[in-house]
Amino acid sequence: MIDSSKDHALEAALKIDRVSHFYGKRKALDDVSFEVRPASFTVLLGLNGAGKSTLFSLITRLFGVRSGAISIFGFDVARTPGEALRRLGVVFQARTLDLDLSIAQNLAYHAALHGIGDATAKARAADVLAKVDMLDRLNDKARALSGGQMRRVEIARALLHRPRMLLLDEPTVGLDIKARADILAHVRNLVATEGIGVLWATHLIDEILPGDNVVVLHRGKLLDAGKVEEVCARAGSPDMTAAFNRLTGEAATEAQ
Amino acid sequence: MSVQSAAPVEPRGFSLVQYAVCLKGIVWREALRFLHQRERFVSALVRPLVWLFIFAAGFRSVLGVSIIPPYDTYVLYDVYITPGLIAMIQLFNGMQSSLSMVYDREMGNMRTLLVSPLPRWFLLTSKLVAGASVSILQVYAFLLIAWFWEIEPPTLWGYLTILPALILSGLMFGALGMLLSSLIRQLENFAGVMNFVIFPMFFASSALYPLWRVREGSPWLAFVCEINPFTHAVELIRFAFWGQVNLTSLAVVGGCAALFLGAAIIAYDPSRGMLMRREG
C-alpha cells in the first residue's frame, strides 16, 4: 500500500520535464513541461492529434522517454519504472476490460498484476466497485455492461492498487450526457476526498470548471498552463472556449 | 487527510510473493480465456487428430519407418508422426498466443499488462509460461485420444518423461509467437505468418518423415530440416516420450527459447523496441 502522507510531502504527483517525442521524423511532442500537484484536478486540453495519447503512452511507459524526463512522486519513469507505475492508476481511451471475463475476474487480474493477493484483492474490489455503484454487477461479464458502466469499472480498476496519481485519457468519449456527468463528478470527488492527483485528458471544454488547472496542448506544443482564470487572463479572453480558440488560432498563425 | 511529512519516499521493490501472485494471475487469466474459447480447444485437437486418423492411417502401409533412435524396433507410421503432431499443437498454440497478443494490442487489453509495475521481462515471461501451460493441457488431451488409437509410450513413465520436453518446446514456440507479435503491425497481416512460418516449419522438419529419408531425396532439404528448430522440438519430444534425452535437440530448443524470448523482451522494451516507432 502506498503511504500517501509521504507521497504528498514534497514531490509533484506528476512532473513532465522538457519532453519531446518523434514518430519517425514527425515531432509529436515538442519540449513539453508541466506539473500535476497531489490532490489537484488538471485538465489536459487539446484537439485530436494534439499529442495527448502520446504523452499518456510516455507516462505509462508504453513508449520510452528519449528526450526529457517524466517522474511520478519523484520516481523517474525510465529509471525506476516499478516505483513510478505502482503509484499510478490509468484509464485508457480504448476500452481495456477483457469482455469474456466477469467484472470480478477483470479486477482480480489487475490486482495480480500489482502483486496484490486474493483476499486483499477481493476486499478492495468490493470497496472500489461500491464507490462507483457497480458492486451489484460483480459477477456479470464485462460484455454485458454499457459504455458508461464499463468506464466506471475501469475507473474502479484503476483505483484498486490505491494509486496517488490517476490518468484518464478522454474517459467520456462516446458516453451519454448523464454518464459523462457521473464519471466527471466521481473523479472530482476522488480528488477532494482521497487527495489523488488527476490528469484528465479531453477535447471537451465543457468538462472544465472554474478553479481547475488546465494544460493546453496543440500539435505537440504546450501553449499555456495554469488555473483556468490565469490562462483566460493571459489570453485576454472571457472564458476558456475563447481562450482556447485564441491560443490555438495564434498557434496556427505562428505555424504558418 | 494528512499531508504533512518531509520524509522522502523510499523505493520498496517487490517481494517474491508479489512476483508469484502476478505469475499466478497471468496464468489464471490465460486458462480462463482458454476455457471460454471452447472452439479454440476443439480446433487445437481436431487439427492433429485429422492428421493422425486420416493422413497417418492412409500412409501407414505406404510409409514404413525403419529402426531409428529412439525406437528399438519397427514402429507404425502413426506412432512415428505423433511427436510431430504434438509439436504442431504447440506451434499452433504459440501462434494463437501471438495472434491474441496482436489482437490485445489493437484492442487495448495489452496495455493493462504492460503498465504493471513489475518488470516487463517478468510480465512477458509469465505470459509465456501461461501460454505453454495451455499448450501442455492440449497435448495431454491429444495423447489421451491417441491412447485409444493404441499410440502409447513403451512404459507409462513416458507420459511423465515427456513433460519437461513439452515445457521447453512450449516455451520456445510461445517465445517465437511473442517475438512475431512484436513485429506484426496489424491483425490483418497475421495470415502471412501462417504461410511463412507455420507451414514451412512443419513440412521442412522430421515431423512427417525421418531425416535419412529426406536426405536421400534432397540433401539440401535435409540441411534445412536439420537447422529448423521445429525438427529439434519434434526429436526432443520423440526421445522424451520414449524415456530418453536427445542432447543436441535439448540444446537447440533451450537455446532457441532463450534467444526468441530475449529478442521479444527487447522488442517490447519501451526504450528500444519496435513498439516505440509506432504511432497511436
XYZ file of C-alpha atoms in Angstrom:
536
model
C 0.000 0.000 0.000
C 1.250 3.497 -0.767
C 1.908 5.770 2.174
C 0.046 8.821 0.987
C 1.299 11.099 3.702
C 4.836 10.650 2.443
C 3.917 10.870 -1.192
C 2.126 14.137 -0.665
C 5.019 15.763 1.094
C 7.386 17.385 -1.321
C 7.049 15.966 -4.766
C 4.763 16.780 -7.629
C 2.364 13.910 -8.248
C 3.403 14.064 -11.892
C 6.228 16.057 -13.395
C 6.727 16.364 -17.154
C 10.080 17.971 -17.817
C 11.013 19.100 -21.340
C 9.607 16.015 -23.030
C 9.760 15.635 -26.789
C 8.789 12.643 -28.889
C 9.096 11.758 -32.549
C 7.307 9.274 -34.801
C 9.960 8.881 -37.436
C 10.714 12.453 -38.436
C 7.367 13.838 -37.275
C 7.510 15.628 -33.951
C 4.514 14.545 -31.856
C 5.565 16.360 -28.675
C 7.799 19.415 -28.584
C 9.574 20.298 -25.338
C 6.515 19.870 -23.106
C 6.800 20.686 -19.389
C 4.182 20.901 -16.630
C 3.322 19.503 -13.227
C 0.280 17.969 -11.558
C 0.157 18.555 -7.815
C -1.254 15.986 -5.373
C -4.966 16.472 -4.625
C -5.498 18.535 -7.745
C -7.622 18.142 -10.874
C -5.717 19.068 -14.021
C -7.260 19.046 -17.461
C -5.035 18.278 -20.432
C -6.937 20.084 -23.160
C -6.260 19.521 -26.833
C -7.863 18.637 -30.122
C -7.434 15.246 -31.723
C -3.803 14.887 -32.748
C -2.580 17.319 -30.105
C -0.306 14.673 -28.583
C -2.388 13.728 -25.523
C -2.342 9.977 -26.128
C 1.366 10.079 -26.997
C 2.042 11.834 -23.703
C -0.016 9.215 -21.858
C 1.928 6.434 -23.554
C 5.166 8.036 -22.369
C 3.904 8.494 -18.807
C 2.742 4.876 -18.619
C 5.978 3.614 -20.216
C 4.301 2.104 -23.224
C 6.810 4.275 -25.084
C 10.267 5.079 -23.763
C 11.142 8.680 -22.901
C 14.014 9.594 -25.216
C 14.082 13.327 -24.682
C 13.283 14.959 -21.351
C 12.116 13.274 -18.146
C 8.872 12.155 -16.525
C 8.544 11.412 -12.821
C 5.714 10.308 -10.554
C 6.134 11.402 -6.955
C 9.823 11.864 -7.659
C 10.342 8.455 -9.233
C 11.677 8.702 -12.764
C 9.550 6.588 -15.113
C 12.573 5.491 -17.162
C 14.973 4.726 -14.295
C 12.592 3.432 -11.587
C 9.524 2.321 -13.558
C 8.260 -0.063 -10.877
C 8.121 2.585 -8.169
C 6.625 5.130 -10.559
C 3.959 2.835 -12.027
C 2.801 1.429 -8.685
C 1.754 4.973 -7.729
C -0.143 5.458 -10.981
C -3.667 4.445 -11.998
C -4.617 4.632 -15.673
C -7.857 4.717 -17.632
C -7.032 4.464 -21.311
C -9.112 5.945 -24.093
C -9.701 2.494 -25.622
C -11.751 0.022 -23.606
C -9.331 -2.335 -21.878
C -11.639 -4.672 -19.957
C -11.491 -8.306 -21.027
C -15.014 -8.751 -22.358
C -15.090 -12.527 -21.819
C -14.273 -12.240 -18.111
C -16.532 -11.103 -15.287
C -16.015 -7.799 -13.502
C -14.599 -9.680 -10.510
C -12.182 -11.587 -12.732
C -11.058 -8.409 -14.503
C -10.316 -6.755 -11.174
C -8.593 -9.864 -9.791
C -6.320 -9.905 -12.842
C -5.417 -6.253 -12.349
C -4.711 -6.888 -8.662
C -2.410 -9.797 -9.554
C -0.511 -7.584 -11.976
C 0.263 -5.374 -8.979
C 1.212 -8.296 -6.744
C -1.923 -7.997 -4.595
C -3.064 -11.322 -3.113
C -6.554 -12.816 -3.476
C -8.042 -11.890 -0.094
C -6.889 -8.270 -0.238
C -7.930 -8.031 -3.883
C -11.472 -9.228 -3.141
C -11.913 -6.757 -0.293
C -10.585 -3.878 -2.345
C -12.642 -4.859 -5.387
C -15.814 -4.686 -3.309
C -14.721 -1.322 -1.948
C -13.878 0.343 -5.267
C -16.914 -1.097 -7.058
C -19.203 0.150 -4.308
C -17.786 3.634 -4.805
C -18.751 3.625 -8.480
C -22.089 1.970 -7.708
C -21.239 -1.222 -9.608
C -20.961 -3.745 -6.783
C -24.176 -5.483 -7.811
C -22.613 -6.277 -11.223
C -19.581 -8.018 -9.701
C -20.235 -11.373 -11.367
C -21.523 -10.069 -14.682
C -19.438 -10.418 -17.810
C -17.829 -7.159 -18.929
C -19.518 -7.704 -22.283
C -22.912 -7.189 -20.635
C -22.135 -3.636 -19.484
C -22.998 -0.367 -21.207
C -20.235 2.039 -22.239
C -20.746 4.203 -19.154
C -20.735 1.189 -16.832
C -17.519 -0.100 -18.411
C -15.884 3.244 -17.801
C -16.957 3.176 -14.149
C -15.498 -0.296 -13.766
C -12.276 0.834 -15.455
C -12.014 3.717 -13.003
C -12.647 1.319 -10.110
C -9.978 -0.979 -11.501
C -7.507 1.879 -11.838
C -8.005 2.649 -8.131
C -7.669 -0.955 -6.937
C -3.956 -0.732 -6.136
C -4.527 2.613 -4.380
C -2.544 4.900 -6.668
C -1.882 8.510 -5.690
C -1.977 9.742 -9.277
C -4.708 8.964 -11.800
C -4.502 9.406 -15.575
C -7.671 9.390 -17.651
C -7.401 9.627 -21.428
C -10.651 11.020 -22.867
C -12.718 8.870 -20.492
C -16.074 10.343 -21.507
C -15.794 9.863 -25.267
C -18.846 8.062 -26.602
C -20.861 8.361 -23.395
C -24.249 9.994 -22.964
C -24.671 13.233 -21.017
C -25.617 11.612 -17.714
C -22.816 9.045 -17.821
C -20.331 11.820 -18.602
C -21.550 13.927 -15.697
C -21.496 10.959 -13.284
C -17.950 9.965 -14.145
C -16.642 13.515 -14.013
C -18.310 14.062 -10.631
C -16.904 10.811 -9.270
C -13.338 11.640 -10.287
C -13.595 15.160 -8.896
C -14.850 13.631 -5.669
C -11.760 11.374 -5.541
C -9.570 14.458 -5.678
C -11.476 16.102 -2.838
C -11.883 13.117 -0.545
C -8.823 10.972 -1.202
C -6.255 13.546 -2.243
C -5.482 11.888 -5.555
C -3.781 13.900 -8.272
C -5.728 13.635 -11.533
C -4.702 14.357 -15.111
C -7.856 14.343 -17.243
C -7.236 14.482 -20.998
C -10.103 15.790 -23.087
C -11.059 17.891 -26.064
C -14.361 18.873 -24.432
C -14.067 22.320 -22.918
C -17.361 21.983 -21.018
C -15.657 19.459 -18.726
C -13.501 22.247 -17.276
C -14.728 24.111 -14.198
C -13.537 27.408 -12.732
C -10.562 26.813 -10.463
C -9.320 23.768 -12.396
C -5.780 23.585 -13.586
C -5.580 23.387 -17.331
C -2.777 22.485 -19.723
C -3.399 23.484 -23.340
C -1.672 21.214 -25.830
C -1.832 21.822 -29.571
C 0.019 19.931 -32.291
C 2.523 18.671 -29.756
C 3.274 22.050 -28.215
C 2.237 23.289 -24.816
C 0.550 26.647 -25.412
C -0.239 27.575 -21.812
C -0.731 26.030 -18.367
C -2.200 27.273 -15.100
C -5.524 27.925 -13.410
C -8.392 28.444 -15.842
C -8.676 32.060 -14.766
C -4.965 32.673 -15.324
C -4.997 31.104 -18.782
C -8.074 33.157 -19.746
C -6.467 36.333 -18.450
C -3.238 35.755 -20.318
C -5.167 35.041 -23.499
C -7.305 38.139 -22.932
C -10.451 36.052 -23.257
C -13.638 35.990 -21.181
C -13.888 32.200 -20.972
C -11.969 29.013 -21.670
C -13.575 28.407 -25.059
C -12.499 31.800 -26.302
C -9.061 31.396 -24.698
C -8.567 28.003 -26.350
C -9.651 29.318 -29.742
C -7.393 32.285 -29.401
C -4.388 30.224 -28.271
C -4.785 27.581 -30.974
C -5.585 30.231 -33.571
C -2.409 32.054 -32.694
C -0.507 28.798 -32.767
C -1.882 28.046 -36.208
C -0.877 31.505 -37.423
C 2.629 31.097 -35.995
C 2.940 27.675 -37.587
C 2.167 29.217 -40.989
C -6.061 13.746 5.103
C -2.572 14.170 6.440
C -0.211 15.781 4.009
C 2.439 16.890 6.464
C 5.623 14.920 6.223
C 9.034 15.774 4.902
C 10.279 12.195 4.797
C 11.461 11.168 1.348
C 9.669 8.305 -0.334
C 11.824 5.196 -0.404
C 11.653 2.617 -3.190
C 10.174 -0.581 -1.791
C 10.643 -3.054 -4.615
C 8.554 -6.204 -4.873
C 8.681 -9.340 -2.761
C 8.908 -12.877 -4.126
C 5.318 -13.417 -3.005
C 4.203 -10.490 -5.163
C 6.035 -11.939 -8.159
C 4.337 -15.308 -7.505
C 0.921 -13.633 -7.210
C 1.490 -11.881 -10.532
C 2.586 -15.086 -12.289
C -0.409 -16.949 -10.911
C -2.749 -14.181 -12.042
C -1.412 -14.189 -15.611
C -1.568 -17.996 -15.889
C -5.072 -17.993 -14.369
C -6.328 -15.414 -16.874
C -4.883 -17.354 -19.800
C -6.548 -20.532 -18.529
C -9.883 -18.726 -18.127
C -9.677 -17.305 -21.627
C -8.870 -20.752 -22.960
C -11.839 -22.303 -21.164
C -14.117 -19.589 -22.523
C -12.910 -20.240 -26.057
C -14.113 -23.824 -26.492
C -13.759 -23.581 -30.258
C -10.055 -22.949 -29.751
C -9.717 -26.111 -27.682
C -11.673 -28.201 -30.170
C -9.772 -26.888 -33.191
C -6.459 -27.424 -31.397
C -7.394 -31.093 -31.052
C -9.138 -31.640 -34.373
C -6.136 -30.493 -36.424
C -3.657 -33.167 -35.221
C -6.389 -35.793 -34.984
C -7.216 -35.307 -38.660
C -3.532 -35.861 -39.454
C -3.427 -38.918 -37.210
C -6.680 -40.588 -38.208
C -6.683 -39.746 -41.906
C -3.190 -38.906 -43.129
C -1.247 -41.354 -40.952
C -3.807 -44.122 -41.318
C -3.766 -43.689 -45.081
C 0.023 -43.770 -45.320
C 0.515 -46.458 -42.689
C 1.065 -49.176 -45.281
C 2.948 -46.963 -47.750
C 5.470 -45.279 -45.475
C 7.360 -47.804 -43.406
C 9.744 -46.496 -40.773
C 12.971 -48.399 -40.244
C 14.593 -48.773 -36.846
C 15.918 -45.370 -35.896
C 16.641 -43.926 -32.457
C 14.900 -43.772 -30.059
C 12.882 -46.722 -31.418
C 14.485 -50.135 -30.910
C 12.054 -51.875 -33.225
C 9.901 -51.090 -36.212
C 7.070 -48.695 -35.394
C 3.886 -47.875 -37.199
C 3.801 -44.637 -39.138
C 1.145 -43.162 -36.862
C 3.434 -43.787 -33.876
C 6.241 -42.068 -35.763
C 4.317 -38.885 -36.586
C 2.744 -38.481 -33.125
C 5.660 -36.373 -31.742
C 5.437 -34.176 -34.831
C 1.718 -33.682 -34.242
C 2.384 -32.836 -30.596
C 4.899 -30.208 -31.704
C 2.322 -28.965 -34.204
C -0.187 -28.462 -31.381
C 2.379 -26.400 -29.508
C 3.416 -24.440 -32.591
C -0.197 -23.541 -33.361
C -0.746 -22.610 -29.727
C 2.303 -20.339 -29.843
C 0.937 -18.677 -32.979
C -2.504 -18.429 -31.368
C -0.889 -16.607 -28.446
C 0.846 -14.353 -30.939
C -2.467 -13.595 -32.649
C -4.032 -12.982 -29.259
C -1.265 -10.526 -28.328
C -1.638 -8.610 -31.582
C -5.421 -8.515 -31.037
C -4.981 -7.414 -27.425
C -2.584 -4.714 -28.532
C -5.028 -3.420 -31.131
C -7.967 -3.577 -28.709
C -6.004 -2.046 -25.827
C -6.024 -5.046 -23.459
C -2.270 -5.429 -23.784
C -1.816 -2.072 -22.054
C -3.282 -3.481 -18.863
C -0.397 -5.939 -18.760
C 2.328 -3.559 -19.843
C 1.560 -0.817 -17.306
C 2.009 -3.232 -14.412
C 4.791 -2.016 -12.117
C 6.533 -5.375 -12.189
C 9.467 -5.684 -14.607
C 8.487 -6.099 -18.209
C 10.744 -9.141 -18.703
C 8.887 -10.847 -15.867
C 5.471 -9.993 -17.311
C 6.403 -11.346 -20.738
C 7.965 -14.476 -19.263
C 4.835 -15.059 -17.178
C 2.701 -14.665 -20.280
C 4.943 -17.212 -21.967
C 4.597 -19.677 -19.085
C 0.821 -19.219 -19.228
C 0.724 -19.971 -22.960
C 2.992 -23.018 -22.576
C 0.773 -24.359 -19.774
C -2.281 -24.171 -22.027
C -0.426 -25.950 -24.826
C 0.550 -28.772 -22.442
C -3.101 -29.268 -21.487
C -3.923 -29.587 -25.183
C -1.116 -32.105 -25.717
C -2.267 -34.366 -22.884
C -5.839 -34.257 -24.216
C -4.446 -35.321 -27.614
C -2.351 -38.098 -26.028
C -5.427 -39.388 -24.232
C -7.311 -39.714 -27.509
C -4.225 -41.204 -29.195
C -4.068 -43.822 -26.429
C -7.392 -45.194 -27.645
C -5.725 -45.471 -31.091
C -3.061 -47.612 -29.402
C -0.406 -44.961 -29.621
C 1.408 -45.044 -26.311
C 4.938 -44.944 -24.927
C 6.771 -48.185 -24.101
C 6.030 -47.602 -20.413
C 3.591 -45.327 -18.626
C 6.593 -43.297 -17.448
C 6.684 -41.880 -20.954
C 3.736 -39.666 -20.066
C 5.853 -38.152 -17.306
C 9.219 -38.007 -19.078
C 7.633 -36.149 -21.985
C 6.606 -33.290 -19.671
C 9.981 -31.457 -19.453
C 10.269 -31.651 -23.241
C 6.758 -30.217 -23.612
C 7.581 -27.381 -21.223
C 10.732 -26.472 -23.129
C 9.217 -26.746 -26.596
C 6.075 -24.916 -25.413
C 8.270 -22.082 -24.175
C 10.202 -21.991 -27.442
C 7.097 -21.791 -29.634
C 5.488 -19.306 -27.254
C 8.602 -17.110 -27.357
C 8.632 -17.315 -31.150
C 4.984 -16.250 -31.209
C 5.705 -13.402 -28.804
C 8.565 -12.194 -30.965
C 6.375 -12.339 -34.061
C 3.598 -10.457 -32.263
C 6.004 -7.581 -31.675
C 6.845 -7.496 -35.379
C 3.315 -7.815 -36.775
C 1.823 -4.387 -37.088
C -1.779 -5.243 -37.826
C -4.070 -8.170 -37.251
C -4.685 -8.469 -40.985
C -1.011 -9.334 -41.513
C -1.339 -12.429 -39.393
C -2.367 -14.639 -42.316
C 1.142 -14.111 -43.679
C 2.549 -15.733 -40.566
C 0.551 -18.853 -41.312
C 2.057 -19.059 -44.785
C 5.615 -18.090 -43.994
C 6.169 -19.557 -40.520
C 3.861 -22.413 -39.597
C 3.727 -24.453 -42.793
C 7.425 -24.226 -43.768
C 8.442 -25.053 -40.188
C 6.142 -28.066 -40.081
C 6.850 -29.545 -43.506
C 10.614 -28.877 -43.539
C 11.163 -30.969 -40.446
C 11.339 -34.538 -39.218
C 7.663 -34.419 -38.223
C 6.379 -36.415 -41.194
C 9.466 -38.261 -42.467
C 12.733 -39.403 -40.883
C 15.662 -37.170 -41.823
C 17.576 -40.005 -43.501
C 14.703 -40.370 -45.947
C 14.640 -36.652 -46.637
C 18.414 -36.747 -47.189
C 18.016 -39.461 -49.795
C 15.579 -37.300 -51.693
C 17.253 -33.914 -51.253
C 20.400 -33.207 -49.215
C 19.608 -29.511 -49.382
C 16.154 -30.013 -47.852
C 17.691 -32.290 -45.205
C 20.049 -29.441 -44.255
C 17.091 -27.063 -43.925
C 15.331 -29.642 -41.750
C 18.409 -30.030 -39.549
C 18.661 -26.312 -38.807
C 14.901 -25.964 -38.310
C 14.166 -25.562 -34.556
C 10.862 -27.360 -35.121
C 12.786 -30.535 -36.060
C 14.611 -30.379 -32.739
C 11.398 -29.824 -30.810
C 9.950 -32.903 -32.526
C 13.027 -35.006 -31.755
C 13.198 -33.763 -28.157
C 9.570 -34.812 -27.679
C 10.061 -38.102 -29.557
C 13.020 -39.136 -27.368
C 11.375 -37.915 -24.147
C 8.197 -39.900 -24.918
C 10.434 -42.959 -25.180
C 12.158 -42.091 -21.880
C 15.371 -40.807 -23.476
C 17.144 -37.491 -23.920
C 18.363 -36.118 -27.241
C 21.081 -33.748 -26.056
C 21.517 -31.916 -29.359
C 17.801 -31.194 -29.581
C 17.735 -30.207 -25.915
C 20.487 -27.654 -26.521
C 18.888 -26.277 -29.701
C 15.381 -25.967 -28.222
C 16.683 -24.453 -24.969
C 18.934 -22.050 -26.869
C 16.209 -21.012 -29.303
C 13.725 -20.483 -26.449
C 16.208 -18.161 -24.706
C 17.057 -16.384 -27.960
C 13.439 -15.797 -29.012
C 12.423 -14.663 -25.524
C 15.394 -12.296 -25.287
C 14.530 -10.806 -28.655
C 10.852 -10.458 -27.663
C 11.803 -8.704 -24.424
C 13.965 -6.264 -26.385
C 11.166 -5.761 -28.904
C 8.707 -4.948 -26.111
C 11.193 -2.771 -24.224
C 9.747 0.734 -24.355
C 13.088 2.426 -24.967
C 14.494 0.034 -27.545
C 11.715 -1.988 -29.081
C 9.595 -1.899 -32.182
C 6.549 -0.510 -30.343
C 8.480 2.751 -29.946
C 8.285 3.503 -33.622
C 4.547 3.106 -33.871
C 2.122 5.927 -33.786
C -1.066 5.759 -31.798
